[in-house]
Amino acid sequence: MFSSKTKTVVFSGVFIALTVILTHVFAIQTPFLRISFGFLPIAVFAMLFGPWKTGLMAAIADILGGMIFSPGLFFPGFTLSAFLAGVIYGYFFYKKEITIKTLFIASSLILLFIDLGLNTIWLSMLYNKAADAIIVSRAIKSLLMLPIHIFLLYMVHKPLLLYYKPLK
């Protein structure tokens, strides 16, 4: 019917659009914090396509979202963060049994090292603020979002795996 490349391109387009909408349109955002559900399409794409394709999809979604919705200049650090988050989700979710433990580890790595670590560094570079000044509010947000990430990913992956197998 359709080649695997066609499926990949179509799914990529849909998931890029979902990521951009959930990250930029349906988000609560301040200069130093963003609370969104943009992680969901990235994680679901990772379950279906693996780490490298997911990293690329997340990076493209970040670039497009920045071009369409960002009031400032493009900063490649956030694109690197998006790529790494996609790779982490892909590593933990692609063709593997997804348990609460794997959800916790993947979400913790992303929230602590990507969101709290790298993104705080990028924000302190962009806004010329000390990381110490913004890390407390970002740490509280990460701690509050961890159980939400785990719960939503757990609720999404069960029905997804009934209908879709990981794609090549």
Coordinates of C-alpha atoms in Angstrom, one line a residue:
M1 CA 0.0 0.0 0.0
F2 CA 2.4 2.7 1.2
S3 CA 6.1 2.4 1.5
S4 CA 7.8 2.8 4.9
K5 CA 9.4 6.1 3.8
T6 CA 5.9 7.5 3.0
K7 CA 4.6 6.4 6.4
T8 CA 7.6 8.0 8.1
V9 CA 7.1 11.3 6.3
V10 CA 3.4 11.4 6.9
F11 CA 3.7 10.5 10.6
S12 CA 6.6 13.0 11.0
G13 CA 4.5 15.8 9.5
V14 CA 1.5 15.0 11.8
F15 CA 3.7 14.7 14.9
I16 CA 5.7 17.8 14.1
A17 CA 2.4 19.7 13.9
L18 CA 1.1 18.2 17.1
T19 CA 4.4 19.0 18.9
V20 CA 4.4 22.6 17.7
I21 CA 0.7 23.1 18.7
L22 CA 1.1 21.5 22.1
T23 CA 4.4 23.3 22.8
H24 CA 3.5 26.8 21.7
V25 CA -0.2 27.2 21.4
F26 CA -1.6 25.2 24.3
A27 CA 1.1 26.2 26.8
I28 CA 1.6 28.4 29.8
Q29 CA 4.7 30.4 29.2
T30 CA 6.9 33.0 30.9
P31 CA 10.4 34.1 29.8
F32 CA 11.9 31.4 32.0
L33 CA 9.2 28.7 32.3
R34 CA 7.0 26.8 29.8
I35 CA 4.5 24.3 31.0
S36 CA 3.2 22.3 28.0
F37 CA 2.3 18.9 26.8
G38 CA 4.6 19.0 23.8
F39 CA 6.5 15.9 25.2
L40 CA 3.5 13.6 24.4
P41 CA 3.8 13.6 20.6
I42 CA 7.6 13.3 20.9
A43 CA 7.3 10.3 23.2
V44 CA 4.6 8.6 21.1
F45 CA 6.7 9.1 17.9
A46 CA 9.6 7.6 19.8
M47 CA 7.6 4.5 20.6
L48 CA 6.9 4.0 16.9
F49 CA 10.1 5.2 15.1
G50 CA 13.1 5.0 17.5
P51 CA 15.6 7.4 18.8
W52 CA 17.2 9.0 15.7
K53 CA 14.1 9.7 13.7
T54 CA 12.5 11.0 16.9
G55 CA 15.4 13.3 17.6
L56 CA 15.2 14.7 14.1
M57 CA 11.5 15.1 14.3
A58 CA 11.8 16.9 17.6
A59 CA 14.5 19.2 16.3
I60 CA 12.4 20.1 13.2
A61 CA 9.4 20.8 15.4
D62 CA 11.6 23.1 17.6
I63 CA 12.9 25.0 14.6
L64 CA 9.4 25.4 13.0
G65 CA 7.8 26.3 16.4
G66 CA 10.6 28.9 16.9
M67 CA 10.1 30.4 13.5
I68 CA 6.4 30.6 13.8
F69 CA 5.8 31.5 17.4
S70 CA 9.1 32.8 18.9
P71 CA 9.3 36.6 19.5
G72 CA 13.0 36.5 19.7
L73 CA 15.9 35.1 17.7
F74 CA 16.5 31.5 16.9
F75 CA 18.8 29.8 19.4
P76 CA 20.3 26.4 18.4
G77 CA 20.7 25.3 22.0
F78 CA 17.0 24.6 22.4
T79 CA 17.1 22.6 19.1
L80 CA 19.9 20.5 20.6
S81 CA 17.8 20.0 23.7
A82 CA 14.8 18.9 21.7
F83 CA 16.9 16.5 19.6
L84 CA 18.4 14.9 22.8
A85 CA 15.0 14.6 24.4
G86 CA 13.8 12.7 21.3
V87 CA 16.8 10.4 21.4
I88 CA 16.3 9.7 25.1
Y89 CA 12.6 8.9 24.6
G90 CA 13.5 6.7 21.6
Y91 CA 16.2 4.8 23.5
F92 CA 13.8 4.0 26.3
F93 CA 10.6 3.4 24.4
Y94 CA 11.3 1.9 21.0
K95 CA 10.7 -1.8 20.7
K96 CA 11.0 -2.2 24.5
E97 CA 8.5 -3.0 27.2
I98 CA 7.4 0.2 28.7
T99 CA 7.0 0.1 32.5
I100 CA 6.6 2.6 35.2
K101 CA 10.3 2.3 35.8
T102 CA 11.3 3.1 32.2
L103 CA 8.8 6.0 32.2
F104 CA 10.3 7.3 35.4
I105 CA 13.9 7.0 34.2
A106 CA 13.2 8.6 30.7
S107 CA 11.1 11.4 32.2
S108 CA 13.6 12.1 35.0
L109 CA 16.5 12.2 32.6
I110 CA 14.7 14.7 30.3
L111 CA 13.3 16.8 33.1
L112 CA 16.5 17.0 35.1
F113 CA 19.3 17.0 32.5
I114 CA 17.5 18.6 29.5
D115 CA 14.9 20.9 30.9
L116 CA 16.5 21.8 34.2
G117 CA 20.1 21.5 33.1
L118 CA 20.7 22.4 29.4
N119 CA 17.6 24.6 29.0
T120 CA 18.5 26.6 32.1
I121 CA 22.0 27.2 30.7
W122 CA 20.5 28.3 27.4
L123 CA 18.1 30.7 29.1
S124 CA 20.9 32.2 31.3
M125 CA 23.0 32.7 28.1
L126 CA 20.0 34.3 26.2
Y127 CA 18.8 36.6 29.0
N128 CA 22.2 37.3 30.6
K129 CA 20.9 36.1 34.0
A130 CA 22.6 33.9 36.5
A131 CA 21.4 30.4 36.3
D132 CA 21.0 30.5 40.1
A133 CA 18.4 33.1 39.8
I134 CA 16.1 31.0 37.6
I135 CA 16.8 27.5 38.6
V136 CA 14.6 27.4 41.7
S137 CA 11.4 28.0 39.8
R138 CA 12.5 25.7 37.0
A139 CA 13.3 22.9 39.6
I140 CA 9.9 23.2 41.2
K141 CA 8.2 23.0 37.8
S142 CA 10.3 19.9 36.9
L143 CA 9.4 18.2 40.2
L144 CA 5.7 18.9 39.7
M145 CA 5.7 17.8 36.0
L146 CA 7.4 14.5 36.7
P147 CA 4.4 12.6 37.9
I148 CA 2.2 14.2 35.2
H149 CA 4.7 13.1 32.5
I150 CA 4.7 9.5 33.9
F151 CA 0.9 9.3 34.2
L152 CA 0.1 10.7 30.8
L153 CA 2.8 8.6 29.0
Y154 CA 1.5 5.5 30.8
M155 CA -2.1 6.3 29.8
V156 CA -1.1 6.9 26.2
H157 CA 1.2 4.0 25.5
K158 CA -1.3 1.2 26.5
P159 CA -3.9 1.9 23.8
L160 CA -1.3 2.9 21.3
L161 CA 0.5 -0.4 21.4
L162 CA -2.8 -2.2 20.8
Y163 CA -3.2 -0.6 17.4
Y164 CA 0.4 0.2 16.2
K165 CA 3.6 -1.8 16.2
P166 CA 6.9 0.0 16.1
L167 CA 7.5 1.1 12.5
K168 CA 10.8 0.9 10.6

